[in-house]
């Protein structure tokens, strides 16, 4: 059903001949709902699920289409989030956001159109509600508070209860090996960002 409905929307855009003026973004707000078993999805090599701030709970695919602006088949590993949609759409519409009301997102136009490999943000912050749980800069992710696997998983995973865990997501995406003792300078830098 999802494939069909997205196809119908894209077909309608094409038939209306507004494809070069229409940016379509298809994504999800979180990872799989693993506590639902086989019906909830899986996060593959990522650790965690919906309701958690491990990569499996927050990292999701996104597909963007904008004829004439985004090269077909292009990919990006830039760290972005749904908080970036508002500033991106307002920038594309020529609307200036009120500087008196700061927002978390950044304009992704250059990332989407291939003009930049990364977004302009310094770091990515992982929140559970209003609690900052982790911060990421480049490949480095620091857990600043205890974390949980996700919704419905309150038992076990004692390793996630210790704050100060450091992971290199380029080397190990599963967030299993704590590298904090061998990289205290990175821990200190990420703690200062947090």
JSON list of C-alpha atoms in Angstrom, two decimals:
[
{"chain": "A", "resi": 1, "resn": "UNK", "atom": "CA", "xyz": [0.00, 0.00, 0.00]},
{"chain": "A", "resi": 2, "resn": "UNK", "atom": "CA", "xyz": [2.75, 2.48, 0.85]},
{"chain": "A", "resi": 3, "resn": "UNK", "atom": "CA", "xyz": [4.60, 1.82, -2.42]},
{"chain": "A", "resi": 4, "resn": "UNK", "atom": "CA", "xyz": [1.36, 2.19, -4.37]},
{"chain": "A", "resi": 5, "resn": "UNK", "atom": "CA", "xyz": [0.29, 5.42, -2.64]},
{"chain": "A", "resi": 6, "resn": "UNK", "atom": "CA", "xyz": [3.71, 7.06, -3.03]},
{"chain": "A", "resi": 7, "resn": "UNK", "atom": "CA", "xyz": [3.67, 6.01, -6.68]},
{"chain": "A", "resi": 8, "resn": "UNK", "atom": "CA", "xyz": [0.25, 7.62, -7.13]},
{"chain": "A", "resi": 9, "resn": "UNK", "atom": "CA", "xyz": [1.48, 10.88, -5.58]},
{"chain": "A", "resi": 10, "resn": "UNK", "atom": "CA", "xyz": [4.59, 10.96, -7.79]},
{"chain": "A", "resi": 11, "resn": "UNK", "atom": "CA", "xyz": [2.49, 10.11, -10.86]},
{"chain": "A", "resi": 12, "resn": "UNK", "atom": "CA", "xyz": [0.12, 12.97, -10.07]},
{"chain": "A", "resi": 13, "resn": "UNK", "atom": "CA", "xyz": [3.06, 15.39, -9.70]},
{"chain": "A", "resi": 14, "resn": "UNK", "atom": "CA", "xyz": [4.46, 14.24, -13.04]},
{"chain": "A", "resi": 15, "resn": "UNK", "atom": "CA", "xyz": [1.09, 14.47, -14.80]},
{"chain": "A", "resi": 16, "resn": "UNK", "atom": "CA", "xyz": [0.62, 17.99, -13.44]},
{"chain": "A", "resi": 17, "resn": "UNK", "atom": "CA", "xyz": [4.05, 18.90, -14.88]},
{"chain": "A", "resi": 18, "resn": "UNK", "atom": "CA", "xyz": [5.26, 20.38, -11.59]},
{"chain": "A", "resi": 19, "resn": "UNK", "atom": "CA", "xyz": [8.07, 17.87, -10.95]},
{"chain": "A", "resi": 20, "resn": "UNK", "atom": "CA", "xyz": [10.82, 20.47, -11.39]},
{"chain": "A", "resi": 21, "resn": "UNK", "atom": "CA", "xyz": [9.12, 22.71, -8.83]},
{"chain": "A", "resi": 22, "resn": "UNK", "atom": "CA", "xyz": [8.25, 19.99, -6.34]},
{"chain": "A", "resi": 23, "resn": "UNK", "atom": "CA", "xyz": [10.61, 18.53, -3.75]},
{"chain": "A", "resi": 24, "resn": "UNK", "atom": "CA", "xyz": [9.29, 15.23, -2.39]},
{"chain": "A", "resi": 25, "resn": "UNK", "atom": "CA", "xyz": [10.85, 13.77, 0.76]},
{"chain": "A", "resi": 26, "resn": "UNK", "atom": "CA", "xyz": [9.88, 10.32, 2.02]},
{"chain": "A", "resi": 27, "resn": "UNK", "atom": "CA", "xyz": [11.22, 9.23, 5.41]},
{"chain": "A", "resi": 28, "resn": "UNK", "atom": "CA", "xyz": [10.31, 7.87, 8.83]},
{"chain": "A", "resi": 29, "resn": "UNK", "atom": "CA", "xyz": [10.48, 9.50, 12.24]},
{"chain": "A", "resi": 30, "resn": "UNK", "atom": "CA", "xyz": [12.23, 6.62, 14.05]},
{"chain": "A", "resi": 31, "resn": "UNK", "atom": "CA", "xyz": [13.51, 3.08, 13.83]},
{"chain": "A", "resi": 32, "resn": "UNK", "atom": "CA", "xyz": [11.54, -0.16, 14.11]},
{"chain": "A", "resi": 33, "resn": "UNK", "atom": "CA", "xyz": [9.13, -0.91, 16.92]},
{"chain": "A", "resi": 34, "resn": "UNK", "atom": "CA", "xyz": [11.08, -4.00, 17.98]},
{"chain": "A", "resi": 35, "resn": "UNK", "atom": "CA", "xyz": [8.90, -4.76, 21.02]},
{"chain": "A", "resi": 36, "resn": "UNK", "atom": "CA", "xyz": [6.17, -5.74, 18.52]},
{"chain": "A", "resi": 37, "resn": "UNK", "atom": "CA", "xyz": [8.27, -8.68, 17.34]},
{"chain": "A", "resi": 38, "resn": "UNK", "atom": "CA", "xyz": [8.25, -9.64, 13.66]},
{"chain": "A", "resi": 39, "resn": "UNK", "atom": "CA", "xyz": [5.52, -7.10, 12.95]},
{"chain": "A", "resi": 40, "resn": "UNK", "atom": "CA", "xyz": [7.58, -4.16, 14.25]},
{"chain": "A", "resi": 41, "resn": "UNK", "atom": "CA", "xyz": [10.53, -4.28, 11.85]},
{"chain": "A", "resi": 42, "resn": "UNK", "atom": "CA", "xyz": [14.25, -4.74, 12.37]},
{"chain": "A", "resi": 43, "resn": "UNK", "atom": "CA", "xyz": [17.17, -2.34, 12.51]},
{"chain": "A", "resi": 44, "resn": "UNK", "atom": "CA", "xyz": [19.67, -4.61, 10.75]},
{"chain": "A", "resi": 45, "resn": "UNK", "atom": "CA", "xyz": [23.23, -3.98, 11.98]},
{"chain": "A", "resi": 46, "resn": "UNK", "atom": "CA", "xyz": [22.11, -1.03, 14.11]},
{"chain": "A", "resi": 47, "resn": "UNK", "atom": "CA", "xyz": [21.57, -1.46, 17.83]},
{"chain": "A", "resi": 48, "resn": "UNK", "atom": "CA", "xyz": [18.33, -0.18, 19.30]},
{"chain": "A", "resi": 49, "resn": "UNK", "atom": "CA", "xyz": [14.79, 0.55, 18.17]},
{"chain": "A", "resi": 50, "resn": "UNK", "atom": "CA", "xyz": [11.91, 3.03, 18.39]},
{"chain": "A", "resi": 51, "resn": "UNK", "atom": "CA", "xyz": [11.93, 5.01, 21.62]},
{"chain": "A", "resi": 52, "resn": "UNK", "atom": "CA", "xyz": [15.70, 4.82, 22.09]},
{"chain": "A", "resi": 53, "resn": "UNK", "atom": "CA", "xyz": [18.59, 7.07, 21.13]},
{"chain": "A", "resi": 54, "resn": "UNK", "atom": "CA", "xyz": [20.87, 4.34, 19.83]},
{"chain": "A", "resi": 55, "resn": "UNK", "atom": "CA", "xyz": [21.30, 4.45, 16.04]},
{"chain": "A", "resi": 56, "resn": "UNK", "atom": "CA", "xyz": [18.68, 1.73, 15.51]},
{"chain": "A", "resi": 57, "resn": "UNK", "atom": "CA", "xyz": [16.10, 3.96, 17.14]},
{"chain": "A", "resi": 58, "resn": "UNK", "atom": "CA", "xyz": [16.83, 7.16, 15.25]},
{"chain": "A", "resi": 59, "resn": "UNK", "atom": "CA", "xyz": [18.66, 6.38, 12.00]},
{"chain": "A", "resi": 60, "resn": "UNK", "atom": "CA", "xyz": [16.24, 5.87, 9.14]},
{"chain": "A", "resi": 61, "resn": "UNK", "atom": "CA", "xyz": [16.47, 6.04, 5.36]},
{"chain": "A", "resi": 62, "resn": "UNK", "atom": "CA", "xyz": [15.17, 9.04, 3.48]},
{"chain": "A", "resi": 63, "resn": "UNK", "atom": "CA", "xyz": [14.41, 9.39, -0.21]},
{"chain": "A", "resi": 64, "resn": "UNK", "atom": "CA", "xyz": [14.21, 12.78, -1.89]},
{"chain": "A", "resi": 65, "resn": "UNK", "atom": "CA", "xyz": [13.12, 13.55, -5.44]},
{"chain": "A", "resi": 66, "resn": "UNK", "atom": "CA", "xyz": [13.29, 16.91, -7.15]},
{"chain": "A", "resi": 67, "resn": "UNK", "atom": "CA", "xyz": [13.52, 16.68, -10.93]},
{"chain": "A", "resi": 68, "resn": "UNK", "atom": "CA", "xyz": [16.32, 18.77, -12.37]},
{"chain": "A", "resi": 69, "resn": "UNK", "atom": "CA", "xyz": [17.77, 19.57, -8.94]},
{"chain": "A", "resi": 70, "resn": "UNK", "atom": "CA", "xyz": [18.65, 16.20, -7.32]},
{"chain": "A", "resi": 71, "resn": "UNK", "atom": "CA", "xyz": [20.68, 13.84, -9.51]},
{"chain": "A", "resi": 72, "resn": "UNK", "atom": "CA", "xyz": [18.88, 10.50, -9.94]},
{"chain": "A", "resi": 73, "resn": "UNK", "atom": "CA", "xyz": [20.68, 7.72, -8.08]},
{"chain": "A", "resi": 74, "resn": "UNK", "atom": "CA", "xyz": [22.76, 10.09, -5.96]},
{"chain": "A", "resi": 75, "resn": "UNK", "atom": "CA", "xyz": [23.32, 9.29, -2.28]},
{"chain": "A", "resi": 76, "resn": "UNK", "atom": "CA", "xyz": [24.44, 11.14, 0.84]},
{"chain": "A", "resi": 77, "resn": "UNK", "atom": "CA", "xyz": [25.66, 10.10, 4.27]},
{"chain": "A", "resi": 78, "resn": "UNK", "atom": "CA", "xyz": [25.12, 13.59, 5.72]},
{"chain": "A", "resi": 79, "resn": "UNK", "atom": "CA", "xyz": [23.67, 13.67, 9.23]},
{"chain": "A", "resi": 80, "resn": "UNK", "atom": "CA", "xyz": [20.26, 15.26, 8.86]},
{"chain": "A", "resi": 81, "resn": "UNK", "atom": "CA", "xyz": [16.91, 15.04, 10.56]},
{"chain": "A", "resi": 82, "resn": "UNK", "atom": "CA", "xyz": [13.27, 15.96, 10.19]},
{"chain": "A", "resi": 83, "resn": "UNK", "atom": "CA", "xyz": [14.04, 19.13, 12.15]},
{"chain": "A", "resi": 84, "resn": "UNK", "atom": "CA", "xyz": [15.80, 20.28, 8.96]},
{"chain": "A", "resi": 85, "resn": "UNK", "atom": "CA", "xyz": [12.65, 20.17, 6.83]},
{"chain": "A", "resi": 86, "resn": "UNK", "atom": "CA", "xyz": [11.23, 23.50, 8.06]},
{"chain": "A", "resi": 87, "resn": "UNK", "atom": "CA", "xyz": [14.38, 25.59, 7.42]},
{"chain": "A", "resi": 88, "resn": "UNK", "atom": "CA", "xyz": [14.95, 23.84, 4.09]},
{"chain": "A", "resi": 89, "resn": "UNK", "atom": "CA", "xyz": [11.42, 24.46, 2.81]},
{"chain": "A", "resi": 90, "resn": "UNK", "atom": "CA", "xyz": [11.35, 28.06, 4.06]},
{"chain": "A", "resi": 91, "resn": "UNK", "atom": "CA", "xyz": [14.72, 28.79, 2.40]},
{"chain": "A", "resi": 92, "resn": "UNK", "atom": "CA", "xyz": [13.49, 27.28, -0.87]},
{"chain": "A", "resi": 93, "resn": "UNK", "atom": "CA", "xyz": [10.32, 29.39, -0.65]},
{"chain": "A", "resi": 94, "resn": "UNK", "atom": "CA", "xyz": [12.36, 32.54, -0.01]},
{"chain": "A", "resi": 95, "resn": "UNK", "atom": "CA", "xyz": [11.00, 32.99, 3.51]},
{"chain": "A", "resi": 96, "resn": "UNK", "atom": "CA", "xyz": [13.31, 34.22, 6.24]},
{"chain": "A", "resi": 97, "resn": "UNK", "atom": "CA", "xyz": [12.84, 32.66, 9.65]},
{"chain": "A", "resi": 98, "resn": "UNK", "atom": "CA", "xyz": [12.57, 34.99, 12.62]},
{"chain": "A", "resi": 99, "resn": "UNK", "atom": "CA", "xyz": [16.06, 35.18, 14.20]},
{"chain": "A", "resi": 100, "resn": "UNK", "atom": "CA", "xyz": [14.40, 35.87, 17.57]},
{"chain": "A", "resi": 101, "resn": "UNK", "atom": "CA", "xyz": [13.05, 32.31, 17.52]},
{"chain": "A", "resi": 102, "resn": "UNK", "atom": "CA", "xyz": [15.99, 29.93, 17.12]},
{"chain": "A", "resi": 103, "resn": "UNK", "atom": "CA", "xyz": [15.26, 26.46, 15.76]},
{"chain": "A", "resi": 104, "resn": "UNK", "atom": "CA", "xyz": [17.24, 23.23, 15.78]},
{"chain": "A", "resi": 105, "resn": "UNK", "atom": "CA", "xyz": [17.20, 22.55, 12.05]},
{"chain": "A", "resi": 106, "resn": "UNK", "atom": "CA", "xyz": [19.45, 23.73, 9.24]},
{"chain": "A", "resi": 107, "resn": "UNK", "atom": "CA", "xyz": [18.84, 24.37, 5.53]},
{"chain": "A", "resi": 108, "resn": "UNK", "atom": "CA", "xyz": [19.69, 21.18, 3.59]},
{"chain": "A", "resi": 109, "resn": "UNK", "atom": "CA", "xyz": [19.37, 22.62, 0.08]},
{"chain": "A", "resi": 110, "resn": "UNK", "atom": "CA", "xyz": [23.09, 22.23, -0.67]},
{"chain": "A", "resi": 111, "resn": "UNK", "atom": "CA", "xyz": [23.11, 18.64, 0.64]},
{"chain": "A", "resi": 112, "resn": "UNK", "atom": "CA", "xyz": [20.05, 17.69, -1.41]},
{"chain": "A", "resi": 113, "resn": "UNK", "atom": "CA", "xyz": [21.32, 19.22, -4.64]},
{"chain": "A", "resi": 114, "resn": "UNK", "atom": "CA", "xyz": [24.85, 17.82, -4.29]},
{"chain": "A", "resi": 115, "resn": "UNK", "atom": "CA", "xyz": [26.52, 21.14, -3.48]},
{"chain": "A", "resi": 116, "resn": "UNK", "atom": "CA", "xyz": [27.68, 19.95, -0.05]},
{"chain": "A", "resi": 117, "resn": "UNK", "atom": "CA", "xyz": [28.63, 16.57, 1.40]},
{"chain": "A", "resi": 118, "resn": "UNK", "atom": "CA", "xyz": [27.64, 17.52, 4.97]},
{"chain": "A", "resi": 119, "resn": "UNK", "atom": "CA", "xyz": [25.08, 19.75, 6.64]},
{"chain": "A", "resi": 120, "resn": "UNK", "atom": "CA", "xyz": [26.24, 22.97, 8.28]},
{"chain": "A", "resi": 121, "resn": "UNK", "atom": "CA", "xyz": [25.59, 21.81, 11.85]},
{"chain": "A", "resi": 122, "resn": "UNK", "atom": "CA", "xyz": [28.49, 21.31, 14.23]},
{"chain": "A", "resi": 123, "resn": "UNK", "atom": "CA", "xyz": [27.04, 18.29, 15.98]},
{"chain": "A", "resi": 124, "resn": "UNK", "atom": "CA", "xyz": [23.92, 16.14, 16.24]},
{"chain": "A", "resi": 125, "resn": "UNK", "atom": "CA", "xyz": [22.15, 15.90, 19.59]},
{"chain": "A", "resi": 126, "resn": "UNK", "atom": "CA", "xyz": [20.08, 12.85, 20.60]},
{"chain": "A", "resi": 127, "resn": "UNK", "atom": "CA", "xyz": [17.19, 13.63, 22.95]},
{"chain": "A", "resi": 128, "resn": "UNK", "atom": "CA", "xyz": [14.72, 11.38, 24.75]},
{"chain": "A", "resi": 129, "resn": "UNK", "atom": "CA", "xyz": [11.98, 13.87, 25.50]},
{"chain": "A", "resi": 130, "resn": "UNK", "atom": "CA", "xyz": [13.83, 16.87, 26.93]},
{"chain": "A", "resi": 131, "resn": "UNK", "atom": "CA", "xyz": [16.82, 14.83, 28.17]},
{"chain": "A", "resi": 132, "resn": "UNK", "atom": "CA", "xyz": [20.01, 14.97, 26.13]},
{"chain": "A", "resi": 133, "resn": "UNK", "atom": "CA", "xyz": [21.28, 11.39, 25.95]},
{"chain": "A", "resi": 134, "resn": "UNK", "atom": "CA", "xyz": [24.04, 11.52, 23.35]},
{"chain": "A", "resi": 135, "resn": "UNK", "atom": "CA", "xyz": [25.97, 13.85, 21.07]},
{"chain": "A", "resi": 136, "resn": "UNK", "atom": "CA", "xyz": [27.63, 13.08, 17.75]},
{"chain": "A", "resi": 137, "resn": "UNK", "atom": "CA", "xyz": [30.35, 14.89, 15.84]},
{"chain": "A", "resi": 138, "resn": "UNK", "atom": "CA", "xyz": [31.50, 13.22, 12.62]},
{"chain": "A", "resi": 139, "resn": "UNK", "atom": "CA", "xyz": [31.91, 9.50, 13.32]},
{"chain": "A", "resi": 140, "resn": "UNK", "atom": "CA", "xyz": [32.12, 9.97, 17.11]},
{"chain": "A", "resi": 141, "resn": "UNK", "atom": "CA", "xyz": [29.09, 9.49, 19.36]},
{"chain": "A", "resi": 142, "resn": "UNK", "atom": "CA", "xyz": [29.18, 10.01, 23.12]},
{"chain": "A", "resi": 143, "resn": "UNK", "atom": "CA", "xyz": [26.43, 8.71, 25.41]},
{"chain": "A", "resi": 144, "resn": "UNK", "atom": "CA", "xyz": [26.10, 11.40, 28.10]},
{"chain": "A", "resi": 145, "resn": "UNK", "atom": "CA", "xyz": [23.36, 9.62, 30.09]},
{"chain": "A", "resi": 146, "resn": "UNK", "atom": "CA", "xyz": [22.13, 6.05, 30.41]},
{"chain": "A", "resi": 147, "resn": "UNK", "atom": "CA", "xyz": [20.23, 4.84, 27.35]},
{"chain": "A", "resi": 148, "resn": "UNK", "atom": "CA", "xyz": [17.78, 2.05, 26.66]},
{"chain": "A", "resi": 149, "resn": "UNK", "atom": "CA", "xyz": [17.36, -0.23, 23.68]},
{"chain": "A", "resi": 150, "resn": "UNK", "atom": "CA", "xyz": [13.91, 1.17, 22.89]},
{"chain": "A", "resi": 151, "resn": "UNK", "atom": "CA", "xyz": [10.23, 1.05, 23.80]},
{"chain": "A", "resi": 152, "resn": "UNK", "atom": "CA", "xyz": [9.30, -2.10, 25.67]},
{"chain": "A", "resi": 153, "resn": "UNK", "atom": "CA", "xyz": [12.89, -2.95, 26.60]},
{"chain": "A", "resi": 154, "resn": "UNK", "atom": "CA", "xyz": [13.48, -1.88, 30.18]},
{"chain": "A", "resi": 155, "resn": "UNK", "atom": "CA", "xyz": [15.43, -4.93, 31.33]},
{"chain": "A", "resi": 156, "resn": "UNK", "atom": "CA", "xyz": [18.98, -6.02, 30.58]},
{"chain": "A", "resi": 157, "resn": "UNK", "atom": "CA", "xyz": [21.57, -4.17, 28.49]},
{"chain": "A", "resi": 158, "resn": "UNK", "atom": "CA", "xyz": [23.47, -3.08, 31.58]},
{"chain": "A", "resi": 159, "resn": "UNK", "atom": "CA", "xyz": [26.26, -1.70, 29.39]},
{"chain": "A", "resi": 160, "resn": "UNK", "atom": "CA", "xyz": [23.89, 1.09, 28.32]},
{"chain": "A", "resi": 161, "resn": "UNK", "atom": "CA", "xyz": [23.47, 2.32, 31.89]},
{"chain": "A", "resi": 162, "resn": "UNK", "atom": "CA", "xyz": [26.98, 3.78, 32.11]},
{"chain": "A", "resi": 163, "resn": "UNK", "atom": "CA", "xyz": [27.28, 7.36, 30.87]},
{"chain": "A", "resi": 164, "resn": "UNK", "atom": "CA", "xyz": [30.44, 8.40, 29.03]},
{"chain": "A", "resi": 165, "resn": "UNK", "atom": "CA", "xyz": [30.46, 5.60, 26.46]},
{"chain": "A", "resi": 166, "resn": "UNK", "atom": "CA", "xyz": [32.17, 6.60, 23.20]},
{"chain": "A", "resi": 167, "resn": "UNK", "atom": "CA", "xyz": [31.57, 4.94, 19.84]},
{"chain": "A", "resi": 168, "resn": "UNK", "atom": "CA", "xyz": [33.13, 5.39, 16.40]},
{"chain": "A", "resi": 169, "resn": "UNK", "atom": "CA", "xyz": [30.17, 4.80, 14.09]},
{"chain": "A", "resi": 170, "resn": "UNK", "atom": "CA", "xyz": [32.35, 4.63, 10.98]},
{"chain": "A", "resi": 171, "resn": "UNK", "atom": "CA", "xyz": [34.27, 1.69, 12.45]},
{"chain": "A", "resi": 172, "resn": "UNK", "atom": "CA", "xyz": [31.37, -0.04, 14.23]},
{"chain": "A", "resi": 173, "resn": "UNK", "atom": "CA", "xyz": [27.80, 0.98, 13.55]},
{"chain": "A", "resi": 174, "resn": "UNK", "atom": "CA", "xyz": [26.35, -1.37, 16.19]},
{"chain": "A", "resi": 175, "resn": "UNK", "atom": "CA", "xyz": [27.48, 0.72, 19.21]},
{"chain": "A", "resi": 176, "resn": "UNK", "atom": "CA", "xyz": [28.99, -2.20, 21.09]},
{"chain": "A", "resi": 177, "resn": "UNK", "atom": "CA", "xyz": [32.63, -1.21, 21.66]},
{"chain": "A", "resi": 178, "resn": "UNK", "atom": "CA", "xyz": [33.21, 1.63, 24.12]},
{"chain": "A", "resi": 179, "resn": "UNK", "atom": "CA", "xyz": [36.31, 3.58, 23.06]},
{"chain": "A", "resi": 180, "resn": "UNK", "atom": "CA", "xyz": [36.20, 6.23, 25.81]},
{"chain": "A", "resi": 181, "resn": "UNK", "atom": "CA", "xyz": [39.32, 5.04, 27.64]},
{"chain": "A", "resi": 182, "resn": "UNK", "atom": "CA", "xyz": [41.47, 5.23, 24.50]},
{"chain": "A", "resi": 183, "resn": "UNK", "atom": "CA", "xyz": [40.15, 8.62, 23.31]},
{"chain": "A", "resi": 184, "resn": "UNK", "atom": "CA", "xyz": [39.74, 10.89, 26.37]},
{"chain": "A", "resi": 185, "resn": "UNK", "atom": "CA", "xyz": [40.32, 14.02, 24.26]},
{"chain": "A", "resi": 186, "resn": "UNK", "atom": "CA", "xyz": [37.30, 13.17, 22.07]},
{"chain": "A", "resi": 187, "resn": "UNK", "atom": "CA", "xyz": [35.19, 12.45, 25.15]},
{"chain": "A", "resi": 188, "resn": "UNK", "atom": "CA", "xyz": [36.14, 15.86, 26.57]},
{"chain": "A", "resi": 189, "resn": "UNK", "atom": "CA", "xyz": [35.32, 17.66, 23.30]},
{"chain": "A", "resi": 190, "resn": "UNK", "atom": "CA", "xyz": [31.93, 15.96, 22.98]},
{"chain": "A", "resi": 191, "resn": "UNK", "atom": "CA", "xyz": [31.14, 16.60, 26.64]},
{"chain": "A", "resi": 192, "resn": "UNK", "atom": "CA", "xyz": [31.81, 20.29, 26.08]},
{"chain": "A", "resi": 193, "resn": "UNK", "atom": "CA", "xyz": [29.41, 20.27, 23.10]},
{"chain": "A", "resi": 194, "resn": "UNK", "atom": "CA", "xyz": [26.79, 18.56, 25.26]}
]
